[in-house]
């Protein structure tokens, strides 16, 4: 499997509890390299666009308001099989179903406030990365 990139967000529940360093340590220990990173306050328009695939879901409004409720850290992670590797490191969306040692098992508060986002495919990773980073800001 070739080196690939995935897109990550450390969500407001993580920044609020000062967990960015602890989560980055788990990411790096898994062999993923943080090749771009920025702390931002997501706008309502950015959050709505980012999660537009979920627009018809009952939790969409709650999701957008949570993602704009505080700072987030957007990241590009690089490594062998990065998309699948990061999904393994994050654990299941619902922390109650996440494996021991995963980020969500260790840190997430609920299915909504679940500390991290990671792309679900290499194709979506490329789309998501473009929403937050220019190529020149990614230093591999
Ligand atoms: P994420 O990987 O960022 O992508 C979509 C998000 O929707 C997901 O993580 C969850 O945080 C959120 N989500 C999924 N199901 C629910 C739910 N039932 N209630 C609130 N948020 C949800």
PDB file of C-alpha atoms and ligand atoms in Angstrom:
ATOM      1  CA  UNK A   1       0.000   0.000   0.000  1.00  0.00           C
ATOM      2  CA  UNK A   2       1.391   3.357  -1.041  1.00  0.00           C
ATOM      3  CA  UNK A   3       1.734   6.434   1.124  1.00  0.00           C
ATOM      4  CA  UNK A   4      -1.539   8.355   1.209  1.00  0.00           C
ATOM      5  CA  UNK A   5      -3.112  11.301   2.983  1.00  0.00           C
ATOM      6  CA  UNK A   6      -6.202  11.668   5.091  1.00  0.00           C
ATOM      7  CA  UNK A   7      -8.003  14.652   6.578  1.00  0.00           C
ATOM      8  CA  UNK A   8      -8.527  14.951  10.330  1.00  0.00           C
ATOM      9  CA  UNK A   9     -10.397  17.318  12.619  1.00  0.00           C
ATOM     10  CA  UNK A  10      -9.844  17.557  16.367  1.00  0.00           C
ATOM     11  CA  UNK A  11     -13.347  18.659  17.363  1.00  0.00           C
ATOM     12  CA  UNK A  12     -14.505  21.334  19.850  1.00  0.00           C
ATOM     13  CA  UNK A  13     -14.945  18.828  22.711  1.00  0.00           C
ATOM     14  CA  UNK A  14     -11.249  17.941  22.332  1.00  0.00           C
ATOM     15  CA  UNK A  15      -9.895  21.503  22.124  1.00  0.00           C
ATOM     16  CA  UNK A  16     -12.136  22.528  25.035  1.00  0.00           C
ATOM     17  CA  UNK A  17     -10.515  19.884  27.275  1.00  0.00           C
ATOM     18  CA  UNK A  18      -6.952  20.666  26.107  1.00  0.00           C
ATOM     19  CA  UNK A  19      -6.625  17.253  24.453  1.00  0.00           C
ATOM     20  CA  UNK A  20      -4.925  18.292  21.203  1.00  0.00           C
ATOM     21  CA  UNK A  21      -1.475  17.184  22.373  1.00  0.00           C
ATOM     22  CA  UNK A  22      -2.725  13.885  23.802  1.00  0.00           C
ATOM     23  CA  UNK A  23      -4.583  13.071  20.575  1.00  0.00           C
ATOM     24  CA  UNK A  24      -1.637  14.104  18.399  1.00  0.00           C
ATOM     25  CA  UNK A  25       0.553  11.746  20.436  1.00  0.00           C
ATOM     26  CA  UNK A  26      -1.787   8.840  19.613  1.00  0.00           C
ATOM     27  CA  UNK A  27      -1.733   9.833  15.920  1.00  0.00           C
ATOM     28  CA  UNK A  28       2.061   9.996  15.816  1.00  0.00           C
ATOM     29  CA  UNK A  29       2.540   6.799  17.805  1.00  0.00           C
ATOM     30  CA  UNK A  30       0.396   5.048  15.180  1.00  0.00           C
ATOM     31  CA  UNK A  31       2.960   6.028  12.540  1.00  0.00           C
ATOM     32  CA  UNK A  32       0.948   8.829  10.944  1.00  0.00           C
ATOM     33  CA  UNK A  33       2.767  12.094  10.200  1.00  0.00           C
ATOM     34  CA  UNK A  34       0.995  15.443  10.745  1.00  0.00           C
ATOM     35  CA  UNK A  35       2.030  17.222   7.529  1.00  0.00           C
ATOM     36  CA  UNK A  36      -0.329  20.209   7.944  1.00  0.00           C
ATOM     37  CA  UNK A  37      -2.200  21.543  10.959  1.00  0.00           C
ATOM     38  CA  UNK A  38      -4.155  24.699  11.794  1.00  0.00           C
ATOM     39  CA  UNK A  39      -6.385  25.748  14.660  1.00  0.00           C
ATOM     40  CA  UNK A  40      -9.473  27.538  13.353  1.00  0.00           C
ATOM     41  CA  UNK A  41     -12.973  28.525  14.285  1.00  0.00           C
ATOM     42  CA  UNK A  42     -15.167  26.870  11.646  1.00  0.00           C
ATOM     43  CA  UNK A  43     -17.791  29.159  10.134  1.00  0.00           C
ATOM     44  CA  UNK A  44     -21.396  28.078   9.819  1.00  0.00           C
ATOM     45  CA  UNK A  45     -20.978  27.978   6.012  1.00  0.00           C
ATOM     46  CA  UNK A  46     -17.818  25.841   6.255  1.00  0.00           C
ATOM     47  CA  UNK A  47     -19.448  23.340   8.626  1.00  0.00           C
ATOM     48  CA  UNK A  48     -22.623  23.105   6.523  1.00  0.00           C
ATOM     49  CA  UNK A  49     -20.599  22.476   3.371  1.00  0.00           C
ATOM     50  CA  UNK A  50     -18.236  20.020   5.043  1.00  0.00           C
ATOM     51  CA  UNK A  51     -21.125  17.912   6.356  1.00  0.00           C
ATOM     52  CA  UNK A  52     -23.522  18.429   3.433  1.00  0.00           C
ATOM     53  CA  UNK A  53     -23.717  14.634   2.836  1.00  0.00           C
ATOM     54  CA  UNK A  54     -25.509  14.475   6.193  1.00  0.00           C
ATOM     55  CA  UNK A  55     -27.905  17.365   5.404  1.00  0.00           C
ATOM     56  CA  UNK A  56     -30.975  15.122   5.488  1.00  0.00           C
ATOM     57  CA  UNK A  57     -30.020  13.405   8.747  1.00  0.00           C
ATOM     58  CA  UNK A  58     -31.904  14.378  11.897  1.00  0.00           C
ATOM     59  CA  UNK A  59     -28.659  15.308  13.665  1.00  0.00           C
ATOM     60  CA  UNK A  60     -27.379  17.677  10.929  1.00  0.00           C
ATOM     61  CA  UNK A  61     -28.336  20.916  12.712  1.00  0.00           C
ATOM     62  CA  UNK A  62     -26.888  19.687  15.994  1.00  0.00           C
ATOM     63  CA  UNK A  63     -23.709  18.582  14.204  1.00  0.00           C
ATOM     64  CA  UNK A  64     -23.202  21.958  12.498  1.00  0.00           C
ATOM     65  CA  UNK A  65     -23.852  23.881  15.694  1.00  0.00           C
ATOM     66  CA  UNK A  66     -21.442  21.661  17.656  1.00  0.00           C
ATOM     67  CA  UNK A  67     -18.669  21.994  15.041  1.00  0.00           C
ATOM     68  CA  UNK A  68     -18.957  25.800  15.173  1.00  0.00           C
ATOM     69  CA  UNK A  69     -19.232  25.982  18.978  1.00  0.00           C
ATOM     70  CA  UNK A  70     -15.499  26.276  19.620  1.00  0.00           C
ATOM     71  CA  UNK A  71     -12.064  25.989  18.027  1.00  0.00           C
ATOM     72  CA  UNK A  72     -11.136  22.927  15.991  1.00  0.00           C
ATOM     73  CA  UNK A  73      -7.764  21.738  14.714  1.00  0.00           C
ATOM     74  CA  UNK A  74      -7.783  20.733  11.039  1.00  0.00           C
ATOM     75  CA  UNK A  75      -4.988  18.423   9.960  1.00  0.00           C
ATOM     76  CA  UNK A  76      -3.562  16.482   7.051  1.00  0.00           C
ATOM     77  CA  UNK A  77      -2.109  13.124   8.079  1.00  0.00           C
ATOM     78  CA  UNK A  78       0.244  11.150   5.875  1.00  0.00           C
ATOM     79  CA  UNK A  79       1.390   7.548   6.027  1.00  0.00           C
ATOM     80  CA  UNK A  80       1.035   4.047   4.675  1.00  0.00           C
ATOM     81  CA  UNK A  81      -2.661   3.292   4.261  1.00  0.00           C
ATOM     82  CA  UNK A  82      -3.433   6.537   6.133  1.00  0.00           C
ATOM     83  CA  UNK A  83      -7.224   6.548   5.626  1.00  0.00           C
ATOM     84  CA  UNK A  84      -7.806   3.073   7.064  1.00  0.00           C
ATOM     85  CA  UNK A  85      -5.048   3.441   9.640  1.00  0.00           C
ATOM     86  CA  UNK A  86      -6.540   6.634  11.068  1.00  0.00           C
ATOM     87  CA  UNK A  87     -10.036   5.131  11.128  1.00  0.00           C
ATOM     88  CA  UNK A  88      -8.609   2.285  13.190  1.00  0.00           C
ATOM     89  CA  UNK A  89      -6.852   4.702  15.528  1.00  0.00           C
ATOM     90  CA  UNK A  90     -10.038   6.779  15.971  1.00  0.00           C
ATOM     91  CA  UNK A  91     -12.302   3.822  16.730  1.00  0.00           C
ATOM     92  CA  UNK A  92     -16.045   3.544  16.097  1.00  0.00           C
ATOM     93  CA  UNK A  93     -18.125   6.735  15.674  1.00  0.00           C
ATOM     94  CA  UNK A  94     -20.025   5.902  18.856  1.00  0.00           C
ATOM     95  CA  UNK A  95     -17.471   5.756  21.710  1.00  0.00           C
ATOM     96  CA  UNK A  96     -19.587   3.098  23.455  1.00  0.00           C
ATOM     97  CA  UNK A  97     -18.714   0.785  20.539  1.00  0.00           C
ATOM     98  CA  UNK A  98     -15.069   1.848  20.128  1.00  0.00           C
ATOM     99  CA  UNK A  99     -12.217  -0.575  20.843  1.00  0.00           C
ATOM    100  CA  UNK A 100      -9.972  -0.125  23.873  1.00  0.00           C
ATOM    101  CA  UNK A 101      -7.065   2.220  23.257  1.00  0.00           C
ATOM    102  CA  UNK A 102      -8.726   4.113  20.396  1.00  0.00           C
ATOM    103  CA  UNK A 103      -9.045   7.906  20.525  1.00  0.00           C
ATOM    104  CA  UNK A 104     -12.831   7.798  20.782  1.00  0.00           C
ATOM    105  CA  UNK A 105     -12.813   5.134  23.490  1.00  0.00           C
ATOM    106  CA  UNK A 106     -10.308   7.153  25.508  1.00  0.00           C
ATOM    107  CA  UNK A 107     -11.576  10.682  24.952  1.00  0.00           C
ATOM    108  CA  UNK A 108     -14.984  10.961  23.248  1.00  0.00           C
ATOM    109  CA  UNK A 109     -17.998  12.100  25.258  1.00  0.00           C
ATOM    110  CA  UNK A 110     -20.799  10.865  22.964  1.00  0.00           C
ATOM    111  CA  UNK A 111     -21.612   9.974  19.343  1.00  0.00           C
ATOM    112  CA  UNK A 112     -21.921  13.694  18.572  1.00  0.00           C
ATOM    113  CA  UNK A 113     -19.058  14.990  20.712  1.00  0.00           C
ATOM    114  CA  UNK A 114     -16.681  12.296  19.548  1.00  0.00           C
ATOM    115  CA  UNK A 115     -13.392  14.232  19.593  1.00  0.00           C
ATOM    116  CA  UNK A 116     -12.176  13.508  16.053  1.00  0.00           C
ATOM    117  CA  UNK A 117     -13.178  13.246  12.412  1.00  0.00           C
ATOM    118  CA  UNK A 118     -11.294  11.246   9.788  1.00  0.00           C
ATOM    119  CA  UNK A 119     -12.022  10.832   6.068  1.00  0.00           C
ATOM    120  CA  UNK A 120     -13.799   7.645   5.024  1.00  0.00           C
ATOM    121  CA  UNK A 121     -11.980   7.209   1.683  1.00  0.00           C
ATOM    122  CA  UNK A 122      -8.930   8.526  -0.164  1.00  0.00           C
ATOM    123  CA  UNK A 123     -11.270  10.239  -2.632  1.00  0.00           C
ATOM    124  CA  UNK A 124     -13.142  12.087   0.133  1.00  0.00           C
ATOM    125  CA  UNK A 125      -9.847  12.876   1.866  1.00  0.00           C
ATOM    126  CA  UNK A 126      -8.688  14.809  -1.208  1.00  0.00           C
ATOM    127  CA  UNK A 127     -11.986  16.723  -1.330  1.00  0.00           C
ATOM    128  CA  UNK A 128     -11.912  17.501   2.415  1.00  0.00           C
ATOM    129  CA  UNK A 129      -8.238  18.552   2.406  1.00  0.00           C
ATOM    130  CA  UNK A 130      -8.938  21.050  -0.405  1.00  0.00           C
ATOM    131  CA  UNK A 131     -11.658  22.693   1.702  1.00  0.00           C
ATOM    132  CA  UNK A 132      -9.134  23.721   4.354  1.00  0.00           C
ATOM    133  CA  UNK A 133      -5.607  23.650   2.916  1.00  0.00           C
ATOM    134  CA  UNK A 134      -3.668  24.896  -0.109  1.00  0.00           C
ATOM    135  CA  UNK A 135      -1.074  22.483  -1.497  1.00  0.00           C
ATOM    136  CA  UNK A 136       1.716  24.861  -0.424  1.00  0.00           C
ATOM    137  CA  UNK A 137       0.618  24.558   3.236  1.00  0.00           C
ATOM    138  CA  UNK A 138       1.152  20.792   3.263  1.00  0.00           C
ATOM    139  CA  UNK A 139       4.767  19.949   4.035  1.00  0.00           C
ATOM    140  CA  UNK A 140       5.437  16.240   3.711  1.00  0.00           C
TER     141      UNK A 140
HETATM  142  P1  LIG B   1     -17.808  12.464  11.773  1.00  0.00           P
HETATM  143  O1  LIG B   1     -16.818  11.399  11.446  1.00  0.00           O
HETATM  144  O2  LIG B   1     -17.291  13.821  11.985  1.00  0.00           O
HETATM  145  O3  LIG B   1     -18.908  12.490  10.600  1.00  0.00           O
HETATM  146  C1  LIG B   1     -20.272  12.725  10.813  1.00  0.00           C
HETATM  147  C2  LIG B   1     -20.572  12.980  12.232  1.00  0.00           C
HETATM  148  O4  LIG B   1     -21.926  12.960  12.589  1.00  0.00           O
HETATM  149  C3  LIG B   1     -19.962  11.884  13.081  1.00  0.00           C
HETATM  150  O5  LIG B   1     -18.568  12.030  13.099  1.00  0.00           O
HETATM  151  C4  LIG B   1     -20.665  12.074  14.412  1.00  0.00           C
HETATM  152  O6  LIG B   1     -19.963  12.919  15.287  1.00  0.00           O
HETATM  153  C5  LIG B   1     -21.957  12.746  13.983  1.00  0.00           C
HETATM  154  N1  LIG B   1     -23.071  11.902  14.321  1.00  0.00           N
HETATM  155  C6  LIG B   1     -23.331  10.663  13.866  1.00  0.00           C
HETATM  156  N2  LIG B   1     -24.460  10.191  14.427  1.00  0.00           N
HETATM  157  C7  LIG B   1     -24.915  11.159  15.255  1.00  0.00           C
HETATM  158  C8  LIG B   1     -26.029  11.264  16.104  1.00  0.00           C
HETATM  159  N3  LIG B   1     -26.915  10.273  16.214  1.00  0.00           N
HETATM  160  N4  LIG B   1     -26.179  12.412  16.805  1.00  0.00           N
HETATM  161  C9  LIG B   1     -25.286  13.430  16.669  1.00  0.00           C
HETATM  162  N5  LIG B   1     -24.204  13.378  15.867  1.00  0.00           N
HETATM  163  C10 LIG B   1     -24.021  12.257  15.166  1.00  0.00           C
END
